[in-house]
Short mmCIF file of C-alpha atoms in Angstrom, two decimals:
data_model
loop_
_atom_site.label_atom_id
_atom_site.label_comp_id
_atom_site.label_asym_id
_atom_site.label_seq_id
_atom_site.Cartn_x
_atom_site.Cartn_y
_atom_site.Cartn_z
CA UNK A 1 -4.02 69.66 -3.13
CA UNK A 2 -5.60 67.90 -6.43
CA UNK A 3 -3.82 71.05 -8.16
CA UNK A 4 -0.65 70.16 -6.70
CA UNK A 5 -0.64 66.82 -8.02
CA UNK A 6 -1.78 67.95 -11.64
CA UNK A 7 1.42 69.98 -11.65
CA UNK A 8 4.03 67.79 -9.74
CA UNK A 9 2.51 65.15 -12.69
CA UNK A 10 2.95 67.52 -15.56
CA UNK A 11 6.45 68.19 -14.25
CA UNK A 12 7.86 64.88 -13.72
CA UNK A 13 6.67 63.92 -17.47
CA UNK A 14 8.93 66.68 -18.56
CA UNK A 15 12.17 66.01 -16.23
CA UNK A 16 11.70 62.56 -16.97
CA UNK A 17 11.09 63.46 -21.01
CA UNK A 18 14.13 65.78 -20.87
CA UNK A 19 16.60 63.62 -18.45
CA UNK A 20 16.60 60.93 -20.92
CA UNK A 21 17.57 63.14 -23.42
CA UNK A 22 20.42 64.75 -21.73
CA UNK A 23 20.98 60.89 -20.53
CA UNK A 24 21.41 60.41 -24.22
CA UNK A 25 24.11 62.25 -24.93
CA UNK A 26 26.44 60.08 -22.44
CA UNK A 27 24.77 57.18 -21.78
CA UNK A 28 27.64 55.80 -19.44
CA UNK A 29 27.61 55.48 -15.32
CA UNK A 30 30.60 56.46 -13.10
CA UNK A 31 31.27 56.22 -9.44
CA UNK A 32 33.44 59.05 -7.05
CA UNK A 33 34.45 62.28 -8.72
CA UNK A 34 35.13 61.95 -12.37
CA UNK A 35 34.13 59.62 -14.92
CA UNK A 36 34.22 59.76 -19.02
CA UNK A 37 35.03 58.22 -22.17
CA UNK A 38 38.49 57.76 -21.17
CA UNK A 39 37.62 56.02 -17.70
CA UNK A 40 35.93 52.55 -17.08
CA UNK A 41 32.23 52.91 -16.17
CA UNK A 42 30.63 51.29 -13.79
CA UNK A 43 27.75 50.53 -16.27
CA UNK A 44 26.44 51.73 -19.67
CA UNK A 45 23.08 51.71 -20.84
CA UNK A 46 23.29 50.06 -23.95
CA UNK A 47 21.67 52.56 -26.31
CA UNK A 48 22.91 55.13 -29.29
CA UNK A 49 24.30 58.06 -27.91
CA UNK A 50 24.17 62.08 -29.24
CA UNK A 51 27.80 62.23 -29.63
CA UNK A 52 30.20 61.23 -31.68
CA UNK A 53 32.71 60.88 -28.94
CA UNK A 54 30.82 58.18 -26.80
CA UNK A 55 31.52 54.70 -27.37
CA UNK A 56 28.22 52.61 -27.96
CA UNK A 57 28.77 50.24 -30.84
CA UNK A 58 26.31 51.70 -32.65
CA UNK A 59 27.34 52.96 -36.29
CA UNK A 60 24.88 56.07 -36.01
CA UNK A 61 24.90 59.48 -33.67
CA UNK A 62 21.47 60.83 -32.47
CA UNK A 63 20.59 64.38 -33.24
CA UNK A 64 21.42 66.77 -30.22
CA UNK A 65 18.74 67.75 -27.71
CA UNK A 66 20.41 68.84 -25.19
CA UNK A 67 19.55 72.66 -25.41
CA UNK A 68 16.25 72.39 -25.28
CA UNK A 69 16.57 69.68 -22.65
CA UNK A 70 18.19 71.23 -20.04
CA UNK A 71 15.92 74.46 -19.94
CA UNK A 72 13.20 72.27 -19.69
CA UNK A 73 14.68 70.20 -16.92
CA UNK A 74 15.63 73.29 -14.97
CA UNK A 75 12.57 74.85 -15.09
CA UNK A 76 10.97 71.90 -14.45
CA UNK A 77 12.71 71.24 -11.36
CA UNK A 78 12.07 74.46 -10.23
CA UNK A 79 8.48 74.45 -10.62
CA UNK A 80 8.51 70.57 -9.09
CA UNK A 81 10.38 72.25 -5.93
CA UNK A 82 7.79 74.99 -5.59
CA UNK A 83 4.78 72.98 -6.11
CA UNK A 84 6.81 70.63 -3.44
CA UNK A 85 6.98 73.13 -1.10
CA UNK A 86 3.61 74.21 -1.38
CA UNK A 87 2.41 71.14 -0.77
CA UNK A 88 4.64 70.61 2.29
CA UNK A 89 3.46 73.33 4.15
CA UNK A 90 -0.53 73.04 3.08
CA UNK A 91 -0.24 69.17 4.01
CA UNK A 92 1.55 70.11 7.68
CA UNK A 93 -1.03 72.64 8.03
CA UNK A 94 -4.20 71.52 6.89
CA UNK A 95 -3.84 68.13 9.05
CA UNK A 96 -2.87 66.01 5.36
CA UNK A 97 0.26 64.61 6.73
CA UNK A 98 -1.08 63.40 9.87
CA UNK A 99 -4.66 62.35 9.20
CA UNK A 100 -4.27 61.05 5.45
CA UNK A 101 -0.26 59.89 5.64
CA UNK A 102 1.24 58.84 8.60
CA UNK A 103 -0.10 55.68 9.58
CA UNK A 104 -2.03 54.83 12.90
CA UNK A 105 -0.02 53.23 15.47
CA UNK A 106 -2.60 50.23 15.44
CA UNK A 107 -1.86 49.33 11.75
CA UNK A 108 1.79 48.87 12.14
CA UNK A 109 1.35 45.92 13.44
CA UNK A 110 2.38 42.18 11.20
CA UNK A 111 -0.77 41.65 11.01
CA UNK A 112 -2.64 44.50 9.44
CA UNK A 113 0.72 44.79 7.14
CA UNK A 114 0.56 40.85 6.29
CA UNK A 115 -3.14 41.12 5.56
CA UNK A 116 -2.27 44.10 3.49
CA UNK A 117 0.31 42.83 1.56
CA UNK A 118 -1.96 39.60 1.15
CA UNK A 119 -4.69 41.95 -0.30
CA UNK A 120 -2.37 43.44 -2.96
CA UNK A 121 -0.83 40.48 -3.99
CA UNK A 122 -4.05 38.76 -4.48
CA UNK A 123 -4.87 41.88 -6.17
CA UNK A 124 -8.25 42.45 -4.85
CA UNK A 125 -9.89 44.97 -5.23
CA UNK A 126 -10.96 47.72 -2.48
CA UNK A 127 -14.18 48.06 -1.06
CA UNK A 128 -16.22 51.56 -1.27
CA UNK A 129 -15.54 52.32 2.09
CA UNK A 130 -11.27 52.39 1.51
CA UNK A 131 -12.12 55.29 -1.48
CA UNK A 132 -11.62 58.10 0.91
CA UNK A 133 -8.59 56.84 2.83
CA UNK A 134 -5.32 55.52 2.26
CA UNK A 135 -4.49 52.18 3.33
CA UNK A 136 -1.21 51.49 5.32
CA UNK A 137 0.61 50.25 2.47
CA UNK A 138 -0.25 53.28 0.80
CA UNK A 139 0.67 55.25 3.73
CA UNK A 140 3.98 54.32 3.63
CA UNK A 141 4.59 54.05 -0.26
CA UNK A 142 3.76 57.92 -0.37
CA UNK A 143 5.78 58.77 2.86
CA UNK A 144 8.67 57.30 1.37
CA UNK A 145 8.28 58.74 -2.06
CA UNK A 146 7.46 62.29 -0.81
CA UNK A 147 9.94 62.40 2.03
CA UNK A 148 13.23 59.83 1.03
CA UNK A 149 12.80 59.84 -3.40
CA UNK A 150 12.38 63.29 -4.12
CA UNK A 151 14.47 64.86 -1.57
CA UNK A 152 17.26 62.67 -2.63
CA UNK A 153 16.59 63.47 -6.25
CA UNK A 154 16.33 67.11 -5.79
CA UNK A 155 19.82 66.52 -3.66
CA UNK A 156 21.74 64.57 -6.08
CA UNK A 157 20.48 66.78 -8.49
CA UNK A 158 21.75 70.01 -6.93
CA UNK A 159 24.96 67.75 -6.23
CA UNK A 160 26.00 67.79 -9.88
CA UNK A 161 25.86 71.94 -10.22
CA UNK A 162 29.25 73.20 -10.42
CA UNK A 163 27.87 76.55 -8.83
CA UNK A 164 25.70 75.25 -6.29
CA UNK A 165 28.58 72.74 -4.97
CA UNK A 166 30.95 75.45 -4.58
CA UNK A 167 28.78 77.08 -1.64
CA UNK A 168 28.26 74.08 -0.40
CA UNK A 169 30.68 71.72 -0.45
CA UNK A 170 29.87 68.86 1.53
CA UNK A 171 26.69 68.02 -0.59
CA UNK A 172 28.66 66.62 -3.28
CA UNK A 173 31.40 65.00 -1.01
CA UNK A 174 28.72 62.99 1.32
CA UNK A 175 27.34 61.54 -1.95
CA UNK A 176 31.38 60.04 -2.63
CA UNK A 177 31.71 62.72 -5.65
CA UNK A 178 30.02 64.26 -8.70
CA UNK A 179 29.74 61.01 -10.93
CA UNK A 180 28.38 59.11 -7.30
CA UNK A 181 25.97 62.24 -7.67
CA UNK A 182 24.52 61.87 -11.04
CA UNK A 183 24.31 57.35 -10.57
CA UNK A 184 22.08 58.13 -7.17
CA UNK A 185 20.17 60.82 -9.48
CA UNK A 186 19.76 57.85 -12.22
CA UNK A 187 18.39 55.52 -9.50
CA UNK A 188 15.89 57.18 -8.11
CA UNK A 189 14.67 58.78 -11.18
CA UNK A 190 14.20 55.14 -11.89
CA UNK A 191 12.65 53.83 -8.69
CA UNK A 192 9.75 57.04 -9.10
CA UNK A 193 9.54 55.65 -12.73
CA UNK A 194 8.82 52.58 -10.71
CA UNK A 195 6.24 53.91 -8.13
CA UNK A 196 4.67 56.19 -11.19
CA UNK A 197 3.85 52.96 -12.76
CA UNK A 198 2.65 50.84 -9.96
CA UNK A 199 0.62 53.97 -9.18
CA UNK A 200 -1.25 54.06 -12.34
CA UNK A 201 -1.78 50.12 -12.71
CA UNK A 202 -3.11 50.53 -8.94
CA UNK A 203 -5.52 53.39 -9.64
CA UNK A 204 -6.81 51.38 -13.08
CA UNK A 205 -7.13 48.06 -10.61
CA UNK A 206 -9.20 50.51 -8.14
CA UNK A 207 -11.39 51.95 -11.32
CA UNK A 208 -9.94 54.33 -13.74
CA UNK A 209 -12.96 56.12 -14.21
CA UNK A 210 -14.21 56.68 -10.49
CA UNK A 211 -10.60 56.99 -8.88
CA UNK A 212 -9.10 59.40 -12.26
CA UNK A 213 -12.69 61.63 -11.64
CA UNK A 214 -12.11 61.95 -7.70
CA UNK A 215 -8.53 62.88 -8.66
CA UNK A 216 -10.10 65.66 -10.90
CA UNK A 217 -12.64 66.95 -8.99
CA UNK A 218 -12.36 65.56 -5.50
CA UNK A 219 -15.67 63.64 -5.59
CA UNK A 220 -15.19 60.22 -4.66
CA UNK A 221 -19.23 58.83 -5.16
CA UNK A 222 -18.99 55.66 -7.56
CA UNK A 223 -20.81 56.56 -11.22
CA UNK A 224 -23.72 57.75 -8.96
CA UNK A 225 -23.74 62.09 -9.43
CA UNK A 226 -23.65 63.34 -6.11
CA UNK A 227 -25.86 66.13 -4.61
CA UNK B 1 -23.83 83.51 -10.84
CA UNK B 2 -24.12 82.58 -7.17
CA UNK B 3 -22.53 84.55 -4.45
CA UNK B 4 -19.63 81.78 -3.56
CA UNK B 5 -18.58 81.85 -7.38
CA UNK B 6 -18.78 85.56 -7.70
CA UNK B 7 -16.85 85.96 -4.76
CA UNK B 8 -14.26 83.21 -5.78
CA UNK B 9 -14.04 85.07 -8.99
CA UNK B 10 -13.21 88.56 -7.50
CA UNK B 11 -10.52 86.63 -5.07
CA UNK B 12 -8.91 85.02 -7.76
CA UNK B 13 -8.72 88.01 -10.01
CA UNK B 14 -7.58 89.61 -7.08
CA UNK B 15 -4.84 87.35 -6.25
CA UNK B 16 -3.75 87.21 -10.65
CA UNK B 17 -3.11 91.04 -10.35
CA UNK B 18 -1.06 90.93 -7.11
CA UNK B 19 0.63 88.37 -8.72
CA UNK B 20 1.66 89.94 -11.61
CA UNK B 21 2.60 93.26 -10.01
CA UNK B 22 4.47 90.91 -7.61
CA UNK B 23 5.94 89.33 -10.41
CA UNK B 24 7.09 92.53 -12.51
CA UNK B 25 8.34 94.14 -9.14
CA UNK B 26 10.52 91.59 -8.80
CA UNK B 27 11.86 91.37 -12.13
CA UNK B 28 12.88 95.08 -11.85
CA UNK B 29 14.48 94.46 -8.40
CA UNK B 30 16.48 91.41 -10.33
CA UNK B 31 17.45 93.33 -13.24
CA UNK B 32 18.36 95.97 -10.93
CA UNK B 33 21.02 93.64 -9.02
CA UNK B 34 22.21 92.02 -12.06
CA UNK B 35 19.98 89.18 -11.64
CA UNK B 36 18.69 88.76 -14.70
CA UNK B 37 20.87 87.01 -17.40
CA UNK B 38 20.64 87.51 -20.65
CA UNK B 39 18.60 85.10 -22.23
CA UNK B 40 15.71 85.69 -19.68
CA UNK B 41 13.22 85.92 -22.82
CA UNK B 42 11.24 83.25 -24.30
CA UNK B 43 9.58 80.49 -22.96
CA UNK B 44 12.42 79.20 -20.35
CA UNK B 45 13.40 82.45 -18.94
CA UNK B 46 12.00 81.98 -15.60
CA UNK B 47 13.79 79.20 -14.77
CA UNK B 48 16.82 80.86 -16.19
CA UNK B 49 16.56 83.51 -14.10
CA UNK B 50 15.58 81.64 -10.78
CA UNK B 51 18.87 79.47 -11.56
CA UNK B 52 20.85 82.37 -12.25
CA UNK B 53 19.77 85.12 -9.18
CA UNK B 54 19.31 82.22 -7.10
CA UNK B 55 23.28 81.21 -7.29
CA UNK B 56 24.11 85.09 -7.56
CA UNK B 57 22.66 85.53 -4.66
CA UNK B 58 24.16 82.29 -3.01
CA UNK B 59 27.39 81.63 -4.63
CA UNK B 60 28.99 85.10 -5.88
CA UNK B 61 32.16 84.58 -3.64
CA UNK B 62 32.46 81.27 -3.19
CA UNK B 63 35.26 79.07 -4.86
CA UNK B 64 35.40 75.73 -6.70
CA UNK B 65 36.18 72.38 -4.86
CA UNK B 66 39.95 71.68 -5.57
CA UNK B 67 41.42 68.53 -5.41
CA UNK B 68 44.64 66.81 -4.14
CA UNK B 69 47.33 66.28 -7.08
CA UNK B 70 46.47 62.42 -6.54
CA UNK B 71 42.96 62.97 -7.87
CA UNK B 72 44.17 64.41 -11.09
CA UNK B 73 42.77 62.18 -14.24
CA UNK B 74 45.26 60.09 -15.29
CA UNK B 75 44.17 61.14 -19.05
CA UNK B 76 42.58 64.33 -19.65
CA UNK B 77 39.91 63.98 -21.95
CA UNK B 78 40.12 66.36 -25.18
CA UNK B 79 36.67 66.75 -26.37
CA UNK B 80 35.13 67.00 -30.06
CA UNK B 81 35.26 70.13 -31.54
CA UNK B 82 35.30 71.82 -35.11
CA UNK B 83 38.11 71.44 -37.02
CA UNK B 84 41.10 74.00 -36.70
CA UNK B 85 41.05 76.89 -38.80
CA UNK B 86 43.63 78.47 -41.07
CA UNK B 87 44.74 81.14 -38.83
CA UNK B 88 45.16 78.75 -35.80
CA UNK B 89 47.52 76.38 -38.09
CA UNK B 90 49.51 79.59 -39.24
CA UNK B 91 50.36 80.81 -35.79
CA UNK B 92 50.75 76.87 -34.15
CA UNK B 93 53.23 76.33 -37.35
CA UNK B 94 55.21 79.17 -35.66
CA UNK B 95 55.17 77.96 -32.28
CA UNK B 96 52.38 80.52 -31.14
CA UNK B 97 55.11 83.39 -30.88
CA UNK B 98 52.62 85.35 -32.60
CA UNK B 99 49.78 84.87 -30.62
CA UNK B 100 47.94 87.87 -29.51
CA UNK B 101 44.91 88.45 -27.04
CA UNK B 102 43.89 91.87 -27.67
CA UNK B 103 41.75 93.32 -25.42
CA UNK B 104 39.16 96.35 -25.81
CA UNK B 105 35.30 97.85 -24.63
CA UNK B 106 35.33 99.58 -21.10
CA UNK B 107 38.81 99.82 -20.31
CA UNK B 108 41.46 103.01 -20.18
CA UNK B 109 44.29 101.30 -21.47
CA UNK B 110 43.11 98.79 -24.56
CA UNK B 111 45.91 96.40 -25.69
CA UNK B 112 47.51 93.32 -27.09
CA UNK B 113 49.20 90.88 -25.25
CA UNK B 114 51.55 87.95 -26.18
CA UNK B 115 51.79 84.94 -24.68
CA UNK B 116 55.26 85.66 -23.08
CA UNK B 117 53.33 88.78 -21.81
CA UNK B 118 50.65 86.92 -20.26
CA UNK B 119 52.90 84.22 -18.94
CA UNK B 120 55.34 87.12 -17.04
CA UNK B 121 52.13 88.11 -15.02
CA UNK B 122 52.07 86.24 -11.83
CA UNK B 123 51.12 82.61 -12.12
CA UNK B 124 48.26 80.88 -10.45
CA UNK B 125 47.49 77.22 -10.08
CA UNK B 126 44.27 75.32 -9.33
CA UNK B 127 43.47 71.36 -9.45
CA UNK B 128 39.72 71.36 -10.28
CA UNK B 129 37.31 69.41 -12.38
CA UNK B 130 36.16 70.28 -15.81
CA UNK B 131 32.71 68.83 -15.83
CA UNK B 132 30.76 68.67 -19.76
CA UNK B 133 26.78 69.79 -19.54
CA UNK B 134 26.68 65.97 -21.37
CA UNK B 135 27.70 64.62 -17.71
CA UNK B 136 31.76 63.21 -18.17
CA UNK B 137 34.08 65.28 -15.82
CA UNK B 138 37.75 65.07 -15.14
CA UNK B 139 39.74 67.03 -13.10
CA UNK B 140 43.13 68.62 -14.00
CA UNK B 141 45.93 71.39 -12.80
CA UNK B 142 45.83 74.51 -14.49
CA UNK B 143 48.52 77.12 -14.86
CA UNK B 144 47.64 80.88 -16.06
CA UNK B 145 46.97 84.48 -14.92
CA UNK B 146 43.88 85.01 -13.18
CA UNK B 147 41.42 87.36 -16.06
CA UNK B 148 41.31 89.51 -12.98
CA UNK B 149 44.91 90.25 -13.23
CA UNK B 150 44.10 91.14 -17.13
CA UNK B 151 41.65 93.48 -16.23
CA UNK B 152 43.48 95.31 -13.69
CA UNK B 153 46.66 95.94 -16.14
CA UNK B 154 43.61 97.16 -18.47
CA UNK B 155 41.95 99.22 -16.65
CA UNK B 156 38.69 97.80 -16.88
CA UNK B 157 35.96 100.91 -16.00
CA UNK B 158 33.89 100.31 -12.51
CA UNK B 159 30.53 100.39 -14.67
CA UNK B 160 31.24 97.67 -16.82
CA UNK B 161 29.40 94.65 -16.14
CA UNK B 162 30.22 91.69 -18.55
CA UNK B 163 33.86 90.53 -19.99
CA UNK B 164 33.03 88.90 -23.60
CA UNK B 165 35.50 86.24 -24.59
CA UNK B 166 36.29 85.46 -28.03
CA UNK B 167 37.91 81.92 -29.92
CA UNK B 168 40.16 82.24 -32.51
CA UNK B 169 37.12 81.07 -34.61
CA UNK B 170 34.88 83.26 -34.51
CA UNK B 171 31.85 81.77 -34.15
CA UNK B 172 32.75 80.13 -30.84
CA UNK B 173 32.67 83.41 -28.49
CA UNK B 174 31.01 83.58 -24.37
CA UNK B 175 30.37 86.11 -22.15
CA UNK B 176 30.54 86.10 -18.02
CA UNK B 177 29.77 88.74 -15.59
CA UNK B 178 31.64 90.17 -13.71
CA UNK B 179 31.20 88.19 -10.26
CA UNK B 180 32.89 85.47 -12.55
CA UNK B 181 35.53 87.87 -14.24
CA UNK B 182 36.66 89.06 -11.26
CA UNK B 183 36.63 85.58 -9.57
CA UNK B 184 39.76 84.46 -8.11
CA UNK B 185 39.80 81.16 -10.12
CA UNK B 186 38.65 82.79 -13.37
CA UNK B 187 41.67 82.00 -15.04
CA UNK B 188 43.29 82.80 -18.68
CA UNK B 189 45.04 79.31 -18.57
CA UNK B 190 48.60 78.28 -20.78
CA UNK B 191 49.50 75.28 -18.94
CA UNK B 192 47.80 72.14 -17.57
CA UNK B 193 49.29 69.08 -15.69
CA UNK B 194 53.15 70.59 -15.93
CA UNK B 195 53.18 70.97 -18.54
CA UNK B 196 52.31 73.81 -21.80
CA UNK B 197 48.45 73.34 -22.68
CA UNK B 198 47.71 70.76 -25.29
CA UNK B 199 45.62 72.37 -28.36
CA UNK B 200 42.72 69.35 -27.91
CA UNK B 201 42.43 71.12 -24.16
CA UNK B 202 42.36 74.95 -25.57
CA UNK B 203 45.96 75.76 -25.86
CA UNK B 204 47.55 77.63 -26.16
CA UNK B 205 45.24 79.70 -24.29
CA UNK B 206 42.06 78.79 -23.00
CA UNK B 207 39.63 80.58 -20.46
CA UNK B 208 39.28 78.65 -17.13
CA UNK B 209 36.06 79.05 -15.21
CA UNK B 210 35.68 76.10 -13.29
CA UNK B 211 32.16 77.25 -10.98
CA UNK B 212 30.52 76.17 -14.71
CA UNK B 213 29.95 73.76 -17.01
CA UNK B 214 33.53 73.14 -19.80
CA UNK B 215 31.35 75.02 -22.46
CA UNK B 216 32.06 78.37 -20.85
CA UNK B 217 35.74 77.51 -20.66
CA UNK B 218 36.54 78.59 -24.27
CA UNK B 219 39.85 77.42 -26.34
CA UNK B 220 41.73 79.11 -28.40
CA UNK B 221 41.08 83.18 -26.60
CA UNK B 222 42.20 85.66 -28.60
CA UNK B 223 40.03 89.01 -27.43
CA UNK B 224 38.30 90.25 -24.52
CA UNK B 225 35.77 92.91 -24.98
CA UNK B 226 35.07 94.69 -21.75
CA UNK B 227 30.98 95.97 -21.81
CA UNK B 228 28.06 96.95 -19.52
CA UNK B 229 25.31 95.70 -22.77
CA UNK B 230 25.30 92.53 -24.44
CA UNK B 231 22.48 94.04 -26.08
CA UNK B 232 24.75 94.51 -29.26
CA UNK B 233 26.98 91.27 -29.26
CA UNK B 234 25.53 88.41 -32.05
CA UNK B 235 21.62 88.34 -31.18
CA UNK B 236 21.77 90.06 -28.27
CA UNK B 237 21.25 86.49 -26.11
CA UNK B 238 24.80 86.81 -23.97
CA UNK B 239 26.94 84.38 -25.86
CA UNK B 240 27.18 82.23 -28.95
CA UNK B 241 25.57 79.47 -26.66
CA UNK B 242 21.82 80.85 -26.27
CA UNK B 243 21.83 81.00 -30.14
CA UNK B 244 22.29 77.71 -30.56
CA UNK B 245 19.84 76.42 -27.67
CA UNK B 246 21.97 76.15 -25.00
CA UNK B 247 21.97 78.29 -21.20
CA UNK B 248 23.90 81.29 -21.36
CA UNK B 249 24.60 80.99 -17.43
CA UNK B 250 26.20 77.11 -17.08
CA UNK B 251 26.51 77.11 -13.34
CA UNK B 252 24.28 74.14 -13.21
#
């Protein structure tokens, strides 16, 4: 389990890494099938692009990285969807998903969510006894980022290869088209950004050093050793 | 060393050695089903090859969306590309009468073919969408002779496994196998939107391969080398593309 997340981590770092790069090189958004210089956009991201051809009203042209780029984000991907899977069946398995995800029926009530959301936005911090569990807010956060954000980005994703789409047609279509495809893919890349950094300021809130060593080595004592 | 670590230890040695037998089993399995492509070396060759056997394996008959003539791009988009050399200028000054695609390797009858030639063969249309690795697409009708065709009047040889594609500059030069040079939509394409091709889309001849990214689809064809090694083309990676960092298989 901890391994999984050491490698889902590692791999995100480099899709993300290498998606901006290839991002680069056209840094224009189009909706339904086709979309390009020549086309209006239905936003650009106002940076210096890697090609001459693009646009950006800057009087430079970044250095091409899109070789490199795409191998990594392929392989990448592929390691992200096997570690995924992995994790999927271990976490069905092993009693994960239903002890330590899905919430009790008891806390999805207003008031244990209120009281929750209260909590966080007073930012306070949690007691020993939460270390071991997930609270409901947390529950649902990873639910939704296991089960809705990486699906979909591994969809729209897959949506965008010319090869892939040809066997299966209708996961390009449902989307609204290729350029719909690759806009979804931009948006949640960005909301995981989102949750990576909430994540991170939430585990440094919770203690960097107790919560980053229990993510290492699955001890979750406080800076006592344990036996 | 306590018993649970020794044991862990022999487990986990256990399980690296299965592994790798697993793992060289199945690369001879791959290469044996023309899995492999052929820049599976170096550091991102296992996600090359996963990409590539994985669509093999799911896509080797299956054909590119088309699209209704009322999707067509109202402006095809003619992307960068080096400047036009000599020869090209010599044979467009002459109206491309005396452009040639030769074609040679694995096949019983090796020949030339003009344009005229090429354009008597029966003609095949398709409306589908060139799509750059950079992520702009736009879709278009192409006119041509399927490479198929080509390969038939050729006499390509049953063993060969790889049709190598060559610009009239010679630097810019692909390869495909043969699930994609015998593809139906695998086209040798002269005409686009009704009209003859424009030279900023390839013309006057340009490879069509629409199941991968417009890279593959090379301007400007002038030979066809028919082979079952690309062990001795450039640096032996497939296609001009792995030499200069990019995927040999653009499917993706």
């Amino acid at each position: 389990m901890r391994v999984t997340h050491g490698v889902t981590t590692l791999c995100f770092i480099a899709l993300l890494v290498s998606g901006i790069e290839i991002l680069i090189s056209h840094p224009r958004f189009y909706w339904g099938e086709t979309g390009n210089v020549l086309t209006t956009p239905l936003f650009k991201i106002p940076i210096p692009s890697s090609r001459a051809l693009v646009p950006t009203g800057y009087g430079y042209v970044l250095p091409d990285q899109n070789g490199w780029s795409r191998y990594l984000h392929f392989q990448a991907a592929w390691a992200l969807v096997l570690t995924g899977l992995l994790y999927a069946i271990f976490s069905l398995v092993s009693g994960h998903l239903r002890k330590n995800l899905l919430p009790g029926k008891a806390e999805l009530s207003w008031r244990v969510l209120s009281t929750e959301i209260a909590n966080h936005l007073r930012f306070k911090r949690p007691s020993e006894s939460e270390a071991w569990s997930y609270n409901v807010l947390q529950r649902l956060t990873y639910l939704f980022v296991i089960f809705v954000l990486f699906p979909l980005v591994i969809w729209t994703g897959l949506a965008m290869s010319l090869g892939f789409v040809s066997a299966f047609p209708a996961s390009v279509t449902l989307l609204g088209g290729q350029q719909s495809a690759r806009t979804i893919h931009f948006f949640v890349s960005v909301a995981l950004v989102l949750f990576l950094l909430v994540h991170v300021v939430m585990v440094c809130l919770a203690g960097f050093r107790t919560r980053t060593r229990a993510m290492i080595t699955g001890k979750a004592g406080t800076d006592k050793e344990g036996p | 060393m306590s018993d649970l670590s020794r044991r862990k230890l022999i487990t986990a040695g256990v399980a690296a050695t299965a592994g790798v037998l697993g793992l060289s089993a199945a690369g001879h399995i791959a290469e044996r089903y023309g899995l492999v492509p052929p820049d599976h070396g170096g550091i991102w060759g296992i996600g090359e090859t996963l990409t590539y056997a994985s669509q093999r394996l799911l896509t080797r008959h299956s054909l590119a969306r088309e699209f209704s003539r009322s999707q067509i791009s109202k402006r095809p988009v003619s992307n960068e590309m080096p400047p036009l050399n000599d020869a090209y200028k010599r044979l467009q000054a002459e109206g491309f009468a005396e452009w040639r695609l030769s074609v040679d390797g694995l096949v019983a009858r090796p020949g030339t073919f003009s344009l005229a030639q090429l354009k008597s063969y029966p003609s095949r249309s398709q409306i589908t969408q060139l799509a750059c690795e950079e992520g702009w697409s736009y879709i278009a009708e192409w006119y041509g002779v399927p490479l198929s065709h080509v390969l038939d009047v050729v006499g390509a040889q049953p063993h060969a496994r790889y049709v190598v594609y060559y610009s009239i500059d010679p630097e810019w030069w692909e390869s495909i196998d043969m699930a994609d040079a015998l593809h139906p939509q695998t086209f040798l394409a002269y005409g686009m939107n009704g009209d003859e091709l424009p030279t900023g889309n390839g013309g006057p001849l340009r490879l069509r391969l629409p199941r991968q990214l417009g890279y593959k689809s090379v301007k400007f064809i002038t030979r066809l080398t028919v082979t079952d090694n690309l062990k001795a083309f450039g640096k032996g990676l497939g296609s001009a593309s792995p030499e200069g960092g990019y995927a040999w298989y653009a499917g993706i």
